[in-house]
Amino acid sequence: AKLDNTFGFHVHKTQECRDTVWVLGCMTRSISEADNTRIVVHNARPQQQQQQQQRNQSDTPEGERRFDAKGMKYSTWKTLVKKTQKSDECVGAKFGNQLRMIKGNSADKVSSVLSKYPTSASLVQAYERCQDEEEECALLAGVRWGMK
């Protein structure tokens, strides 16, 4: 795979689909590993402070409750959760854009692949389930696109 820098984005140019799947698999693994190494810090407070905080929360409307060590408002956290729930859609859109970069892929082909494999991880998992090279070659060959 050849790496270019276009408009500040790192673009991997590959010769064939296998190379693309390999690059996407490496990216997925590195993202997963980075995500698994995150550490959640819990602020252990003395019991007296926790009781005081519970009393204060009972006087505060639900949307303004503070629930973590950094004092983030519950309503702010809830908004962040709603934004991140859309992340699967974002991952799918990015995967679609990556597929569009492969020479010869049309919007119809990409749409058909995305309907069967919504993320790069799902496509890589499908390839990993294949028993031999023949199955791997037939994996995307079976995806129908265009006029049905």
Short mmCIF file of N, CA and C in Angstrom, two decimals:
data_model
loop_
_atom_site.label_atom_id
_atom_site.label_comp_id
_atom_site.label_asym_id
_atom_site.label_seq_id
_atom_site.Cartn_x
_atom_site.Cartn_y
_atom_site.Cartn_z
N ALA A 1 0.84 -1.18 0.00
CA ALA A 1 0.00 0.00 0.00
C ALA A 1 0.89 1.24 0.00
N LYS A 2 0.48 2.22 -0.76
CA LYS A 2 1.23 3.46 -0.87
C LYS A 2 0.51 4.52 -0.05
N LEU A 3 1.25 5.28 0.74
CA LEU A 3 0.66 6.29 1.61
C LEU A 3 0.91 7.67 1.03
N ASP A 4 -0.17 8.43 0.82
CA ASP A 4 -0.08 9.81 0.35
C ASP A 4 -0.71 10.72 1.38
N ASN A 5 -0.34 11.99 1.33
CA ASN A 5 -0.95 12.99 2.19
C ASN A 5 -1.68 13.97 1.28
N THR A 6 -3.02 13.91 1.28
CA THR A 6 -3.84 14.75 0.42
C THR A 6 -4.70 15.65 1.28
N PHE A 7 -4.53 16.94 1.15
CA PHE A 7 -5.31 17.92 1.91
C PHE A 7 -5.26 17.64 3.41
N GLY A 8 -4.12 17.18 3.89
CA GLY A 8 -3.97 16.91 5.31
C GLY A 8 -4.48 15.56 5.75
N PHE A 9 -5.01 14.74 4.83
CA PHE A 9 -5.50 13.41 5.15
C PHE A 9 -4.49 12.38 4.66
N HIS A 10 -4.29 11.33 5.45
CA HIS A 10 -3.44 10.23 5.02
C HIS A 10 -4.29 9.30 4.15
N VAL A 11 -3.90 9.11 2.91
CA VAL A 11 -4.66 8.28 1.97
C VAL A 11 -3.80 7.08 1.60
N HIS A 12 -4.33 5.88 1.83
CA HIS A 12 -3.65 4.66 1.44
C HIS A 12 -4.14 4.27 0.06
N LYS A 13 -3.25 4.19 -0.90
CA LYS A 13 -3.61 3.76 -2.25
C LYS A 13 -3.18 2.31 -2.40
N THR A 14 -4.11 1.47 -2.78
CA THR A 14 -3.83 0.04 -2.90
C THR A 14 -4.08 -0.41 -4.33
N GLN A 15 -3.50 -1.54 -4.68
CA GLN A 15 -3.63 -2.08 -6.03
C GLN A 15 -4.88 -2.93 -6.19
N GLU A 16 -5.27 -3.63 -5.14
CA GLU A 16 -6.41 -4.53 -5.25
C GLU A 16 -7.15 -4.60 -3.92
N CYS A 17 -8.30 -5.26 -3.94
CA CYS A 17 -9.17 -5.32 -2.76
C CYS A 17 -8.49 -6.00 -1.57
N ARG A 18 -7.70 -7.02 -1.82
CA ARG A 18 -7.03 -7.71 -0.70
C ARG A 18 -6.14 -6.76 0.08
N ASP A 19 -5.40 -5.91 -0.65
CA ASP A 19 -4.55 -4.93 0.02
C ASP A 19 -5.39 -3.96 0.84
N THR A 20 -6.53 -3.56 0.27
CA THR A 20 -7.42 -2.63 0.97
C THR A 20 -7.96 -3.26 2.24
N VAL A 21 -8.39 -4.52 2.15
CA VAL A 21 -8.90 -5.22 3.33
C VAL A 21 -7.80 -5.34 4.38
N TRP A 22 -6.57 -5.60 3.95
CA TRP A 22 -5.46 -5.70 4.88
C TRP A 22 -5.24 -4.37 5.60
N VAL A 23 -5.23 -3.26 4.84
CA VAL A 23 -5.03 -1.93 5.43
C VAL A 23 -6.16 -1.61 6.41
N LEU A 24 -7.40 -1.87 6.00
CA LEU A 24 -8.54 -1.59 6.87
C LEU A 24 -8.50 -2.46 8.12
N GLY A 25 -8.08 -3.70 7.97
CA GLY A 25 -7.95 -4.59 9.13
C GLY A 25 -6.92 -4.08 10.12
N CYS A 26 -5.77 -3.63 9.59
CA CYS A 26 -4.73 -3.06 10.46
C CYS A 26 -5.24 -1.82 11.19
N MET A 27 -5.96 -0.97 10.47
CA MET A 27 -6.50 0.24 11.09
C MET A 27 -7.50 -0.13 12.18
N THR A 28 -8.38 -1.09 11.89
CA THR A 28 -9.39 -1.51 12.86
C THR A 28 -8.73 -2.07 14.11
N ARG A 29 -7.71 -2.93 13.92
CA ARG A 29 -7.02 -3.51 15.08
C ARG A 29 -6.33 -2.44 15.91
N SER A 30 -5.68 -1.48 15.25
CA SER A 30 -4.97 -0.45 16.02
C SER A 30 -5.95 0.44 16.78
N ILE A 31 -7.10 0.73 16.18
CA ILE A 31 -8.11 1.53 16.88
C ILE A 31 -8.66 0.74 18.06
N SER A 32 -8.94 -0.55 17.85
CA SER A 32 -9.46 -1.38 18.94
C SER A 32 -8.46 -1.48 20.09
N GLU A 33 -7.18 -1.67 19.76
CA GLU A 33 -6.16 -1.76 20.79
C GLU A 33 -6.04 -0.45 21.56
N ALA A 34 -6.10 0.67 20.85
CA ALA A 34 -6.02 1.97 21.51
C ALA A 34 -7.22 2.16 22.43
N ASP A 35 -8.38 1.70 22.00
CA ASP A 35 -9.60 1.83 22.79
C ASP A 35 -9.53 0.95 24.03
N ASN A 36 -8.94 -0.23 23.91
CA ASN A 36 -8.85 -1.16 25.04
C ASN A 36 -7.85 -0.70 26.09
N THR A 37 -6.91 0.17 25.73
CA THR A 37 -5.90 0.61 26.69
C THR A 37 -6.34 1.83 27.49
N ARG A 38 -7.50 2.38 27.17
CA ARG A 38 -7.99 3.53 27.94
C ARG A 38 -8.29 3.10 29.36
N ILE A 39 -7.99 3.96 30.28
CA ILE A 39 -8.22 3.66 31.70
C ILE A 39 -9.25 4.64 32.23
N VAL A 40 -10.26 4.10 32.89
CA VAL A 40 -11.28 4.93 33.50
C VAL A 40 -10.85 5.20 34.93
N VAL A 41 -10.77 6.46 35.28
CA VAL A 41 -10.32 6.85 36.62
C VAL A 41 -11.55 7.12 37.48
N HIS A 42 -11.58 6.51 38.64
CA HIS A 42 -12.67 6.72 39.58
C HIS A 42 -12.14 7.55 40.73
N ASN A 43 -12.83 8.61 41.04
CA ASN A 43 -12.41 9.49 42.13
C ASN A 43 -13.01 8.96 43.42
N ALA A 44 -12.18 8.35 44.24
CA ALA A 44 -12.66 7.82 45.51
C ALA A 44 -12.72 8.96 46.51
N ARG A 45 -13.93 9.32 46.92
CA ARG A 45 -14.12 10.42 47.87
C ARG A 45 -14.41 9.84 49.26
N PRO A 46 -14.05 10.56 50.27
CA PRO A 46 -14.42 10.12 51.62
C PRO A 46 -15.95 10.02 51.74
N GLN A 47 -16.40 9.14 52.60
CA GLN A 47 -17.83 8.87 52.74
C GLN A 47 -18.61 10.14 53.10
N GLN A 48 -18.04 11.01 53.91
CA GLN A 48 -18.73 12.24 54.32
C GLN A 48 -19.01 13.13 53.10
N GLN A 49 -18.04 13.25 52.20
CA GLN A 49 -18.25 14.06 51.00
C GLN A 49 -19.33 13.45 50.11
N GLN A 50 -19.35 12.11 50.01
CA GLN A 50 -20.36 11.45 49.19
C GLN A 50 -21.76 11.71 49.75
N GLN A 51 -21.91 11.64 51.08
CA GLN A 51 -23.21 11.90 51.69
C GLN A 51 -23.65 13.34 51.44
N GLN A 52 -22.72 14.29 51.55
CA GLN A 52 -23.03 15.70 51.28
C GLN A 52 -23.47 15.87 49.83
N GLN A 53 -22.78 15.20 48.92
CA GLN A 53 -23.13 15.30 47.50
C GLN A 53 -24.52 14.73 47.25
N GLN A 54 -24.86 13.61 47.90
CA GLN A 54 -26.19 13.02 47.73
C GLN A 54 -27.27 13.97 48.22
N ARG A 55 -27.02 14.65 49.34
CA ARG A 55 -27.99 15.63 49.83
C ARG A 55 -28.16 16.77 48.84
N ASN A 56 -27.05 17.25 48.26
CA ASN A 56 -27.12 18.33 47.28
C ASN A 56 -27.85 17.89 46.02
N GLN A 57 -27.68 16.64 45.63
CA GLN A 57 -28.34 16.15 44.42
C GLN A 57 -29.85 16.09 44.60
N SER A 58 -30.30 15.80 45.82
CA SER A 58 -31.74 15.72 46.04
C SER A 58 -32.39 17.10 45.89
N ASP A 59 -31.62 18.19 46.09
CA ASP A 59 -32.14 19.54 45.94
C ASP A 59 -32.00 20.06 44.51
N THR A 60 -31.28 19.35 43.67
CA THR A 60 -30.96 19.81 42.32
C THR A 60 -31.83 19.09 41.30
N PRO A 61 -32.34 19.81 40.28
CA PRO A 61 -33.11 19.13 39.24
C PRO A 61 -32.27 18.04 38.57
N GLU A 62 -32.94 17.00 38.07
CA GLU A 62 -32.24 15.83 37.51
C GLU A 62 -31.26 16.22 36.42
N GLY A 63 -31.62 17.15 35.57
CA GLY A 63 -30.77 17.53 34.45
C GLY A 63 -29.50 18.21 34.88
N GLU A 64 -29.44 18.69 36.12
CA GLU A 64 -28.25 19.42 36.56
C GLU A 64 -27.39 18.62 37.53
N ARG A 65 -27.74 17.36 37.76
CA ARG A 65 -26.94 16.54 38.68
C ARG A 65 -25.51 16.40 38.19
N ARG A 66 -24.60 16.39 39.13
CA ARG A 66 -23.20 16.15 38.77
C ARG A 66 -22.90 14.71 39.17
N PHE A 67 -22.26 13.99 38.24
CA PHE A 67 -22.13 12.56 38.50
C PHE A 67 -20.72 12.02 38.41
N ASP A 68 -19.74 12.81 38.03
CA ASP A 68 -18.40 12.25 37.92
C ASP A 68 -17.38 13.13 38.63
N ALA A 69 -16.14 12.66 38.63
CA ALA A 69 -15.09 13.35 39.36
C ALA A 69 -14.80 14.73 38.81
N LYS A 70 -15.06 14.94 37.55
CA LYS A 70 -14.77 16.24 36.94
C LYS A 70 -15.94 17.21 37.07
N GLY A 71 -17.06 16.76 37.61
CA GLY A 71 -18.19 17.64 37.83
C GLY A 71 -18.98 17.95 36.58
N MET A 72 -18.99 17.05 35.60
CA MET A 72 -19.75 17.27 34.37
C MET A 72 -21.24 17.15 34.67
N LYS A 73 -22.03 18.03 34.09
CA LYS A 73 -23.47 17.97 34.30
C LYS A 73 -24.04 16.73 33.62
N TYR A 74 -25.07 16.16 34.23
CA TYR A 74 -25.72 14.98 33.67
C TYR A 74 -26.27 15.27 32.29
N SER A 75 -26.87 16.44 32.11
CA SER A 75 -27.45 16.79 30.81
C SER A 75 -26.38 16.87 29.73
N THR A 76 -25.19 17.36 30.08
CA THR A 76 -24.08 17.42 29.13
C THR A 76 -23.64 16.01 28.75
N TRP A 77 -23.52 15.15 29.76
CA TRP A 77 -23.13 13.77 29.50
C TRP A 77 -24.15 13.07 28.61
N LYS A 78 -25.42 13.30 28.90
CA LYS A 78 -26.49 12.66 28.12
C LYS A 78 -26.41 13.09 26.65
N THR A 79 -26.10 14.37 26.41
CA THR A 79 -25.95 14.87 25.04
C THR A 79 -24.77 14.18 24.36
N LEU A 80 -23.67 14.02 25.08
CA LEU A 80 -22.50 13.34 24.51
C LEU A 80 -22.82 11.89 24.15
N VAL A 81 -23.59 11.24 25.00
CA VAL A 81 -23.97 9.85 24.73
C VAL A 81 -24.79 9.77 23.45
N LYS A 82 -25.73 10.69 23.29
CA LYS A 82 -26.56 10.69 22.08
C LYS A 82 -25.70 10.87 20.83
N LYS A 83 -24.68 11.72 20.92
CA LYS A 83 -23.80 11.95 19.77
C LYS A 83 -23.00 10.69 19.45
N THR A 84 -22.52 10.00 20.48
CA THR A 84 -21.69 8.83 20.22
C THR A 84 -22.50 7.62 19.81
N GLN A 85 -23.80 7.62 20.06
CA GLN A 85 -24.63 6.51 19.60
C GLN A 85 -24.69 6.48 18.09
N LYS A 86 -24.40 7.59 17.45
CA LYS A 86 -24.40 7.65 16.00
C LYS A 86 -23.07 7.19 15.43
N SER A 87 -22.15 6.76 16.28
CA SER A 87 -20.80 6.44 15.81
C SER A 87 -20.79 5.28 14.83
N ASP A 88 -21.68 4.29 14.98
CA ASP A 88 -21.72 3.19 14.02
C ASP A 88 -22.04 3.72 12.63
N GLU A 89 -22.97 4.70 12.56
CA GLU A 89 -23.30 5.30 11.28
C GLU A 89 -22.07 6.02 10.72
N CYS A 90 -21.33 6.71 11.59
CA CYS A 90 -20.13 7.43 11.14
C CYS A 90 -19.08 6.45 10.64
N VAL A 91 -18.90 5.35 11.35
CA VAL A 91 -17.92 4.34 10.94
C VAL A 91 -18.32 3.78 9.58
N GLY A 92 -19.61 3.51 9.40
CA GLY A 92 -20.10 3.01 8.12
C GLY A 92 -19.87 4.00 7.00
N ALA A 93 -20.09 5.28 7.28
CA ALA A 93 -19.88 6.32 6.26
C ALA A 93 -18.41 6.42 5.89
N LYS A 94 -17.54 6.35 6.89
CA LYS A 94 -16.09 6.39 6.61
C LYS A 94 -15.67 5.17 5.81
N PHE A 95 -16.20 4.01 6.18
CA PHE A 95 -15.88 2.78 5.45
C PHE A 95 -16.36 2.91 4.00
N GLY A 96 -17.54 3.49 3.81
CA GLY A 96 -18.05 3.72 2.46
C GLY A 96 -17.14 4.63 1.66
N ASN A 97 -16.65 5.69 2.29
CA ASN A 97 -15.72 6.60 1.61
C ASN A 97 -14.43 5.89 1.24
N GLN A 98 -13.96 5.02 2.14
CA GLN A 98 -12.74 4.27 1.84
C GLN A 98 -12.96 3.32 0.67
N LEU A 99 -14.12 2.69 0.63
CA LEU A 99 -14.43 1.80 -0.49
C LEU A 99 -14.52 2.57 -1.81
N ARG A 100 -15.04 3.78 -1.74
CA ARG A 100 -15.16 4.60 -2.96
C ARG A 100 -13.79 4.96 -3.52
N MET A 101 -12.75 4.97 -2.68
CA MET A 101 -11.41 5.31 -3.15
C MET A 101 -10.78 4.21 -3.98
N ILE A 102 -11.33 3.00 -3.90
CA ILE A 102 -10.79 1.89 -4.68
C ILE A 102 -11.20 2.08 -6.13
N LYS A 103 -10.22 2.04 -7.00
CA LYS A 103 -10.46 2.26 -8.42
C LYS A 103 -11.46 1.24 -8.94
N GLY A 104 -12.48 1.73 -9.65
CA GLY A 104 -13.48 0.86 -10.25
C GLY A 104 -14.72 0.65 -9.41
N ASN A 105 -14.73 1.13 -8.18
CA ASN A 105 -15.93 0.99 -7.34
C ASN A 105 -16.89 2.13 -7.61
N SER A 106 -18.14 1.78 -7.89
CA SER A 106 -19.17 2.78 -8.09
C SER A 106 -19.98 2.93 -6.81
N ALA A 107 -20.85 3.92 -6.79
CA ALA A 107 -21.72 4.12 -5.62
C ALA A 107 -22.62 2.91 -5.41
N ASP A 108 -23.09 2.29 -6.51
CA ASP A 108 -23.94 1.09 -6.39
C ASP A 108 -23.19 -0.06 -5.73
N LYS A 109 -21.96 -0.28 -6.16
CA LYS A 109 -21.16 -1.37 -5.58
C LYS A 109 -20.92 -1.11 -4.10
N VAL A 110 -20.53 0.11 -3.78
CA VAL A 110 -20.24 0.46 -2.38
C VAL A 110 -21.49 0.30 -1.53
N SER A 111 -22.62 0.75 -2.04
CA SER A 111 -23.88 0.63 -1.31
C SER A 111 -24.23 -0.83 -1.05
N SER A 112 -24.02 -1.68 -2.04
CA SER A 112 -24.31 -3.11 -1.87
C SER A 112 -23.39 -3.75 -0.83
N VAL A 113 -22.10 -3.40 -0.88
CA VAL A 113 -21.16 -3.94 0.10
C VAL A 113 -21.54 -3.46 1.50
N LEU A 114 -21.88 -2.17 1.63
CA LEU A 114 -22.24 -1.62 2.95
C LEU A 114 -23.52 -2.24 3.49
N SER A 115 -24.44 -2.62 2.62
CA SER A 115 -25.67 -3.23 3.11
C SER A 115 -25.40 -4.61 3.71
N LYS A 116 -24.38 -5.30 3.20
CA LYS A 116 -24.04 -6.62 3.74
C LYS A 116 -22.99 -6.53 4.85
N TYR A 117 -22.02 -5.61 4.70
CA TYR A 117 -20.94 -5.43 5.67
C TYR A 117 -20.89 -3.94 6.05
N PRO A 118 -21.62 -3.51 7.09
CA PRO A 118 -21.74 -2.08 7.40
C PRO A 118 -20.45 -1.41 7.89
N THR A 119 -19.49 -2.19 8.39
CA THR A 119 -18.23 -1.62 8.87
C THR A 119 -17.07 -2.44 8.35
N SER A 120 -15.89 -1.85 8.39
CA SER A 120 -14.70 -2.60 7.96
C SER A 120 -14.47 -3.81 8.86
N ALA A 121 -14.80 -3.67 10.13
CA ALA A 121 -14.62 -4.78 11.07
C ALA A 121 -15.49 -5.97 10.67
N SER A 122 -16.72 -5.71 10.23
CA SER A 122 -17.60 -6.82 9.84
C SER A 122 -17.08 -7.51 8.58
N LEU A 123 -16.49 -6.75 7.66
CA LEU A 123 -15.91 -7.35 6.45
C LEU A 123 -14.67 -8.17 6.81
N VAL A 124 -13.83 -7.64 7.67
CA VAL A 124 -12.63 -8.37 8.09
C VAL A 124 -13.02 -9.65 8.81
N GLN A 125 -14.04 -9.59 9.66
CA GLN A 125 -14.50 -10.80 10.36
C GLN A 125 -15.01 -11.84 9.38
N ALA A 126 -15.71 -11.38 8.34
CA ALA A 126 -16.20 -12.31 7.32
C ALA A 126 -15.02 -12.98 6.61
N TYR A 127 -13.98 -12.21 6.30
CA TYR A 127 -12.79 -12.79 5.68
C TYR A 127 -12.10 -13.78 6.62
N GLU A 128 -12.07 -13.46 7.89
CA GLU A 128 -11.41 -14.36 8.85
C GLU A 128 -12.16 -15.68 9.00
N ARG A 129 -13.48 -15.67 8.77
CA ARG A 129 -14.27 -16.90 8.86
C ARG A 129 -14.07 -17.81 7.64
N CYS A 130 -13.54 -17.26 6.56
CA CYS A 130 -13.33 -18.06 5.34
C CYS A 130 -12.27 -19.14 5.61
N GLN A 131 -12.52 -20.33 5.04
CA GLN A 131 -11.62 -21.46 5.25
C GLN A 131 -10.41 -21.45 4.32
N ASP A 132 -10.62 -20.95 3.08
CA ASP A 132 -9.51 -20.96 2.12
C ASP A 132 -9.61 -19.74 1.20
N GLU A 133 -8.64 -19.62 0.32
CA GLU A 133 -8.55 -18.47 -0.58
C GLU A 133 -9.73 -18.40 -1.54
N GLU A 134 -10.23 -19.55 -1.93
CA GLU A 134 -11.37 -19.60 -2.86
C GLU A 134 -12.61 -18.96 -2.22
N GLU A 135 -12.84 -19.26 -0.96
CA GLU A 135 -13.97 -18.65 -0.24
C GLU A 135 -13.79 -17.14 -0.13
N GLU A 136 -12.56 -16.71 0.13
CA GLU A 136 -12.28 -15.28 0.23
C GLU A 136 -12.60 -14.57 -1.08
N CYS A 137 -12.21 -15.19 -2.20
CA CYS A 137 -12.49 -14.59 -3.51
C CYS A 137 -13.98 -14.51 -3.78
N ALA A 138 -14.73 -15.51 -3.30
CA ALA A 138 -16.17 -15.55 -3.55
C ALA A 138 -16.96 -14.65 -2.60
N LEU A 139 -16.32 -14.18 -1.53
CA LEU A 139 -17.02 -13.41 -0.51
C LEU A 139 -17.70 -12.17 -1.09
N LEU A 140 -16.96 -11.33 -1.76
CA LEU A 140 -17.53 -10.11 -2.34
C LEU A 140 -18.08 -10.35 -3.73
N ALA A 141 -17.69 -11.46 -4.36
CA ALA A 141 -18.22 -11.77 -5.69
C ALA A 141 -19.72 -12.06 -5.62
N GLY A 142 -20.17 -12.52 -4.45
CA GLY A 142 -21.58 -12.83 -4.28
C GLY A 142 -22.46 -11.63 -4.00
N VAL A 143 -21.86 -10.47 -3.80
CA VAL A 143 -22.64 -9.26 -3.51
C VAL A 143 -23.20 -8.72 -4.82
N ARG A 144 -24.51 -8.59 -4.90
CA ARG A 144 -25.18 -8.10 -6.12
C ARG A 144 -25.37 -6.61 -6.03
N TRP A 145 -25.21 -5.92 -7.16
CA TRP A 145 -25.34 -4.47 -7.21
C TRP A 145 -25.96 -4.07 -8.54
N GLY A 146 -26.39 -2.82 -8.61
CA GLY A 146 -26.99 -2.31 -9.85
C GLY A 146 -28.42 -2.77 -10.00
N MET A 147 -28.85 -3.04 -11.21
CA MET A 147 -30.22 -3.48 -11.49
C MET A 147 -30.44 -4.86 -10.90
N LYS A 148 -31.47 -5.00 -10.09
CA LYS A 148 -31.74 -6.29 -9.44
C LYS A 148 -33.00 -6.89 -9.98
#
